[in-house]
């Protein structure tokens, strides 16, 4: 009989990549994790790990076991959700990861709503960008992730995650000086900033890929002098006249823009806001309550 605890350790290794990362996440020693996986190999009767340099990787047989483990854990997620739904009131701990502007503009109001409606629910918030938050969701570091998708974003959606639409957030061009006359960003508007310094998120992020594509479509490669995931830094650099930026509406937290802004073309101006939960966990009452509180706050803001 295969042991579910050891199967979960194998699954953790697939998602976290190294024995050391698994050990750190679960507060075990790497040698203890290795010993447990050795026992699982004996239970399975086949090799599950093979060395690759100083690391190990899963064998084809281990991948089969992980796939079945995912199915078992999804069923357990549904069982926990059904059990919680059978109780009166919502209690326990909900761990949420949110990117910066959502954490600033949406999360505080949602927390206030939940504090009043469900005082026995403890919500723990971590500010984390989607690129690392979604793997953390699969690794069970979080129960819910607030994430985003940019226009034309081809990023794949992991099979073990279910998404729910939250709303839309319009992105505008923020100018480091007075807005040009008659700008609508049709025609030459964006191209006029070809020689202007830019602040963008780091290379490889969905925001950076989208922004670079937008500039290239206007006929120039952006001069990115400043990189940061901190959009408040983006705003400060624009305010001080050091750079242009593409800023989402949430960065204003409901206040009027503090710098000149120009609307982008309709097909390029809106990012989608979503929440993500592990498959089977989206029906948990705490997850539903937090999603509803976020949606209510976003609707009120609009």
Short mmCIF file of C-alpha atoms in Angstrom, two decimals:
data_model
loop_
_atom_site.label_atom_id
_atom_site.label_comp_id
_atom_site.label_asym_id
_atom_site.label_seq_id
_atom_site.Cartn_x
_atom_site.Cartn_y
_atom_site.Cartn_z
CA UNK A 1 0.00 0.00 0.00
CA UNK A 2 1.40 3.38 -1.01
CA UNK A 3 1.60 5.96 1.78
CA UNK A 4 -0.18 9.24 1.01
CA UNK A 5 2.22 11.30 3.13
CA UNK A 6 5.20 10.02 1.14
CA UNK A 7 3.33 10.53 -2.11
CA UNK A 8 2.79 14.15 -1.10
CA UNK A 9 6.53 14.51 -0.52
CA UNK A 10 7.12 13.25 -4.06
CA UNK A 11 4.57 15.75 -5.35
CA UNK A 12 6.29 18.53 -3.40
CA UNK A 13 9.58 17.61 -5.02
CA UNK A 14 8.02 17.93 -8.47
CA UNK A 15 6.66 21.40 -7.69
CA UNK A 16 9.58 22.78 -5.66
CA UNK A 17 12.45 21.26 -7.64
CA UNK A 18 14.95 20.28 -4.95
CA UNK A 19 15.05 18.24 -1.78
CA UNK A 20 16.35 21.29 0.07
CA UNK A 21 13.35 23.37 -1.04
CA UNK A 22 10.94 20.64 0.06
CA UNK A 23 12.69 20.35 3.40
CA UNK A 24 12.59 24.10 3.99
CA UNK A 25 8.92 24.36 3.08
CA UNK A 26 7.88 21.49 5.33
CA UNK A 27 10.35 22.11 8.19
CA UNK A 28 12.11 18.79 7.73
CA UNK A 29 15.76 18.01 7.11
CA UNK A 30 16.80 17.11 3.54
CA UNK A 31 18.03 13.74 4.80
CA UNK A 32 14.61 13.00 6.30
CA UNK A 33 12.90 13.82 3.00
CA UNK A 34 15.39 11.60 1.16
CA UNK A 35 14.78 8.72 3.57
CA UNK A 36 11.00 8.98 3.17
CA UNK A 37 11.30 8.96 -0.61
CA UNK A 38 13.57 5.91 -0.41
CA UNK A 39 10.86 4.12 1.56
CA UNK A 40 8.33 5.15 -1.10
CA UNK A 41 10.57 3.64 -3.78
CA UNK A 42 10.56 0.34 -1.92
CA UNK A 43 6.77 0.51 -1.58
CA UNK A 44 6.38 1.23 -5.30
CA UNK A 45 8.96 -1.32 -6.35
CA UNK A 46 10.43 0.99 -9.02
CA UNK A 47 13.03 3.79 -9.06
CA UNK A 48 11.38 7.17 -8.53
CA UNK A 49 14.40 9.49 -8.65
CA UNK A 50 17.46 9.71 -10.84
CA UNK A 51 20.52 11.91 -10.34
CA UNK A 52 21.14 14.88 -12.65
CA UNK A 53 24.36 16.55 -11.59
CA UNK A 54 23.92 17.50 -7.95
CA UNK A 55 20.14 17.37 -8.18
CA UNK A 56 17.57 14.66 -8.77
CA UNK A 57 14.64 14.44 -11.13
CA UNK A 58 11.53 12.31 -11.18
CA UNK A 59 11.44 9.17 -13.31
CA UNK A 60 8.55 8.43 -15.65
CA UNK A 61 7.10 6.12 -12.98
CA UNK A 62 7.33 8.90 -10.39
CA UNK A 63 5.42 11.21 -12.73
CA UNK A 64 2.64 8.61 -12.93
CA UNK A 65 2.44 8.51 -9.14
CA UNK A 66 2.38 12.32 -8.92
CA UNK A 67 -0.51 12.50 -11.40
CA UNK A 68 -2.53 10.08 -9.26
CA UNK A 69 -1.54 11.99 -6.12
CA UNK A 70 -2.86 15.19 -7.66
CA UNK A 71 -6.19 13.47 -8.31
CA UNK A 72 -6.37 12.22 -4.71
CA UNK A 73 -5.53 15.66 -3.32
CA UNK A 74 -8.15 17.30 -5.54
CA UNK A 75 -10.74 14.91 -4.10
CA UNK A 76 -9.57 15.77 -0.59
CA UNK A 77 -9.86 19.49 -1.43
CA UNK A 78 -13.49 18.88 -2.40
CA UNK A 79 -14.06 16.89 0.78
CA UNK A 80 -12.70 19.74 2.91
CA UNK A 81 -14.89 22.22 1.02
CA UNK A 82 -18.00 20.07 1.51
CA UNK A 83 -17.21 19.60 5.20
CA UNK A 84 -16.73 23.35 5.71
CA UNK A 85 -19.97 24.07 3.85
CA UNK A 86 -21.87 21.76 6.21
CA UNK A 87 -20.93 23.89 9.22
CA UNK A 88 -22.59 27.05 10.46
CA UNK A 89 -20.38 30.05 9.87
CA UNK A 90 -16.99 30.34 8.20
CA UNK A 91 -13.89 29.81 10.31
CA UNK A 92 -10.28 28.67 10.00
CA UNK A 93 -7.35 30.12 8.06
CA UNK A 94 -7.32 31.35 4.47
CA UNK A 95 -3.90 32.09 2.92
CA UNK A 96 -4.02 34.58 0.05
CA UNK A 97 -1.32 35.86 -2.31
CA UNK A 98 -1.93 39.14 -4.13
CA UNK A 99 0.15 41.26 -6.49
CA UNK A 100 0.96 44.77 -5.32
CA UNK A 101 -1.80 46.93 -6.77
CA UNK A 102 -4.50 44.41 -5.86
CA UNK A 103 -3.06 44.21 -2.35
CA UNK A 104 -3.22 48.00 -2.06
CA UNK A 105 -6.52 48.73 -3.76
CA UNK A 106 -8.73 45.68 -3.18
CA UNK A 107 -7.51 43.59 -0.26
CA UNK A 108 -8.01 46.05 2.64
CA UNK A 109 -11.72 46.56 1.83
CA UNK A 110 -12.19 42.82 1.39
CA UNK A 111 -10.60 42.20 4.78
CA UNK A 112 -12.95 44.72 6.39
CA UNK A 113 -15.96 43.00 4.82
CA UNK A 114 -14.82 39.57 6.01
CA UNK A 115 -13.95 40.81 9.50
CA UNK A 116 -17.51 42.02 9.93
CA UNK A 117 -19.25 39.07 8.25
CA UNK A 118 -17.01 36.19 9.38
CA UNK A 119 -15.09 37.17 12.53
CA UNK A 120 -13.82 33.62 13.08
CA UNK A 121 -12.07 33.51 9.69
CA UNK A 122 -8.36 34.38 9.83
CA UNK A 123 -7.08 35.71 6.50
CA UNK A 124 -3.31 35.79 5.93
CA UNK A 125 -2.07 37.98 3.05
CA UNK A 126 1.25 37.70 1.25
CA UNK A 127 2.26 40.19 -1.45
CA UNK A 128 3.54 38.07 -4.31
CA UNK A 129 3.66 38.51 -8.06
CA UNK A 130 1.69 35.93 -10.10
CA UNK A 131 4.87 34.42 -11.59
CA UNK A 132 5.77 33.01 -8.16
CA UNK A 133 2.34 33.00 -6.50
CA UNK A 134 0.77 30.46 -8.87
CA UNK A 135 3.53 27.86 -8.34
CA UNK A 136 3.09 28.55 -4.61
CA UNK A 137 -0.61 27.79 -4.97
CA UNK A 138 0.17 24.41 -6.52
CA UNK A 139 2.71 23.76 -3.78
CA UNK A 140 -0.03 24.50 -1.20
CA UNK A 141 1.66 27.61 0.19
CA UNK A 142 -1.54 29.55 -0.57
CA UNK A 143 -5.24 28.76 -0.84
CA UNK A 144 -6.12 31.60 -3.18
CA UNK A 145 -4.13 33.84 -5.54
CA UNK A 146 -5.17 37.15 -7.06
CA UNK A 147 -3.62 37.19 -10.51
CA UNK A 148 -3.78 39.09 -13.80
CA UNK A 149 -3.70 38.56 -17.54
CA UNK A 150 -2.60 41.19 -20.06
CA UNK A 151 -4.03 41.72 -23.56
CA UNK A 152 -2.73 39.02 -25.87
CA UNK A 153 -1.10 37.18 -22.96
CA UNK A 154 -0.38 33.60 -24.11
CA UNK A 155 0.72 32.34 -20.69
CA UNK A 156 -0.40 28.73 -20.12
CA UNK A 157 -2.75 27.94 -17.26
CA UNK A 158 -1.57 25.05 -15.06
CA UNK A 159 -3.93 22.08 -15.15
CA UNK A 160 -4.29 21.91 -11.37
CA UNK A 161 -5.67 25.44 -11.01
CA UNK A 162 -9.20 26.76 -11.52
CA UNK A 163 -9.74 30.44 -12.29
CA UNK A 164 -12.61 32.81 -11.62
CA UNK A 165 -13.07 36.15 -13.35
CA UNK A 166 -12.83 39.08 -10.95
CA UNK A 167 -13.02 42.11 -13.22
CA UNK A 168 -11.08 44.43 -15.50
CA UNK A 169 -8.49 47.12 -14.85
CA UNK A 170 -7.73 49.76 -17.47
CA UNK A 171 -4.06 50.56 -18.11
CA UNK A 172 -3.06 54.07 -19.16
CA UNK A 173 0.08 55.72 -20.45
CA UNK A 174 1.48 57.92 -17.67
CA UNK A 175 3.52 60.84 -18.96
CA UNK A 176 6.49 62.48 -17.26
CA UNK A 177 5.35 65.91 -18.49
CA UNK A 178 2.27 67.72 -19.81
CA UNK A 179 0.02 65.62 -22.02
CA UNK A 180 0.53 66.35 -25.75
CA UNK A 181 -2.30 68.20 -27.49
CA UNK A 182 -5.02 66.02 -28.97
CA UNK A 183 -3.60 62.70 -27.86
CA UNK A 184 -5.74 59.61 -28.12
CA UNK A 185 -2.80 57.38 -28.69
CA UNK A 186 -4.01 56.66 -32.15
CA UNK A 187 -1.42 57.21 -34.86
CA UNK A 188 1.72 58.93 -33.63
CA UNK A 189 0.93 59.37 -29.92
CA UNK A 190 2.95 56.46 -28.58
CA UNK A 191 5.70 56.87 -31.15
CA UNK A 192 6.38 60.37 -29.81
CA UNK A 193 7.80 58.69 -26.70
CA UNK A 194 10.39 56.68 -28.61
CA UNK A 195 13.22 58.76 -27.16
CA UNK A 196 11.75 58.95 -23.67
CA UNK A 197 13.15 56.84 -20.79
CA UNK A 198 10.76 54.17 -19.49
CA UNK A 199 10.18 52.34 -16.23
CA UNK A 200 8.83 48.81 -16.60
CA UNK A 201 8.56 45.59 -14.67
CA UNK A 202 11.48 43.13 -14.99
CA UNK A 203 12.11 41.17 -18.18
CA UNK A 204 10.11 37.95 -18.39
CA UNK A 205 7.06 39.22 -16.52
CA UNK A 206 3.70 39.31 -18.29
CA UNK A 207 3.53 43.09 -17.86
CA UNK A 208 6.95 43.60 -19.47
CA UNK A 209 6.18 41.33 -22.41
CA UNK A 210 2.92 43.17 -23.07
CA UNK A 211 4.49 46.64 -22.73
CA UNK A 212 7.39 45.74 -25.02
CA UNK A 213 5.00 44.37 -27.63
CA UNK A 214 2.96 47.57 -27.46
CA UNK A 215 6.01 49.78 -28.04
CA UNK A 216 7.33 47.61 -30.86
CA UNK A 217 3.93 47.77 -32.56
CA UNK A 218 4.33 51.56 -32.46
CA UNK A 219 7.69 51.23 -34.21
CA UNK A 220 10.32 51.56 -31.50
CA UNK A 221 12.22 49.65 -28.83
CA UNK A 222 11.56 51.22 -25.41
CA UNK A 223 14.55 52.71 -23.58
CA UNK A 224 13.97 50.90 -20.27
CA UNK A 225 16.25 52.60 -17.79
CA UNK A 226 14.41 51.52 -14.65
CA UNK A 227 13.10 48.08 -13.70
CA UNK A 228 10.99 47.21 -10.68
CA UNK A 229 7.94 45.18 -9.69
CA UNK A 230 7.01 48.07 -7.38
CA UNK A 231 4.44 50.15 -9.27
CA UNK A 232 4.56 52.84 -6.61
CA UNK A 233 8.18 53.36 -7.62
CA UNK A 234 7.02 53.54 -11.24
CA UNK A 235 4.58 56.26 -10.26
CA UNK A 236 7.20 58.20 -8.29
CA UNK A 237 9.61 58.18 -11.24
CA UNK A 238 6.86 59.48 -13.52
CA UNK A 239 5.90 62.17 -11.00
CA UNK A 240 9.50 63.36 -10.83
CA UNK A 241 9.79 63.49 -14.63
CA UNK A 242 12.31 60.65 -14.97
CA UNK A 243 10.31 58.15 -17.06
CA UNK A 244 7.12 57.26 -18.85
CA UNK A 245 5.17 54.25 -17.59
CA UNK A 246 2.14 52.11 -18.33
CA UNK A 247 0.13 52.19 -15.11
CA UNK A 248 -3.02 50.21 -14.24
CA UNK A 249 -6.04 51.93 -12.76
CA UNK A 250 -5.65 50.14 -9.41
CA UNK A 251 -2.42 52.04 -8.73
CA UNK A 252 -4.49 55.16 -8.00
CA UNK A 253 -6.48 53.32 -5.28
CA UNK A 254 -9.63 55.23 -6.21
CA UNK A 255 -7.97 58.66 -6.32
CA UNK A 256 -7.63 60.85 -9.45
CA UNK A 257 -4.38 60.27 -11.38
CA UNK A 258 -1.50 62.35 -10.03
CA UNK A 259 0.22 62.65 -13.43
CA UNK A 260 -0.97 63.27 -17.01
CA UNK A 261 -2.42 60.05 -18.43
CA UNK A 262 -3.47 59.08 -21.95
CA UNK A 263 -5.82 56.24 -22.84
CA UNK A 264 -4.45 53.39 -24.88
CA UNK A 265 -6.22 51.90 -27.92
CA UNK A 266 -9.24 49.88 -26.82
CA UNK A 267 -7.77 46.50 -27.77
CA UNK A 268 -4.68 47.11 -25.63
CA UNK A 269 -5.91 49.01 -22.62
CA UNK A 270 -7.40 46.44 -20.23
CA UNK A 271 -5.86 43.72 -18.11
CA UNK A 272 -8.07 41.00 -16.68
CA UNK A 273 -8.14 40.42 -12.93
CA UNK A 274 -8.71 36.85 -11.79
CA UNK A 275 -8.59 34.72 -8.69
CA UNK A 276 -7.06 31.26 -8.75
CA UNK A 277 -7.55 28.29 -6.45
CA UNK A 278 -6.43 24.69 -6.58
CA UNK A 279 -8.84 22.48 -8.47
CA UNK A 280 -11.39 21.27 -5.95
CA UNK A 281 -10.72 24.12 -3.54
CA UNK A 282 -12.67 26.85 -5.29
CA UNK A 283 -15.93 25.77 -3.66
CA UNK A 284 -14.59 26.15 -0.11
CA UNK A 285 -16.79 28.66 1.75
CA UNK A 286 -13.78 30.76 2.83
CA UNK A 287 -12.52 30.99 -0.76
CA UNK A 288 -15.99 31.91 -2.02
CA UNK A 289 -16.41 34.53 0.69
CA UNK A 290 -13.10 36.19 -0.13
CA UNK A 291 -13.85 36.15 -3.86
CA UNK A 292 -17.26 37.74 -3.22
CA UNK A 293 -15.70 40.43 -1.01
CA UNK A 294 -13.12 41.26 -3.69
CA UNK A 295 -15.76 41.44 -6.41
CA UNK A 296 -17.97 43.69 -4.31
CA UNK A 297 -15.07 46.06 -3.63
CA UNK A 298 -14.12 46.21 -7.30
CA UNK A 299 -17.72 46.86 -8.36
CA UNK A 300 -18.01 49.66 -5.81
CA UNK A 301 -14.78 51.20 -7.12
CA UNK A 302 -16.12 51.19 -10.65
#
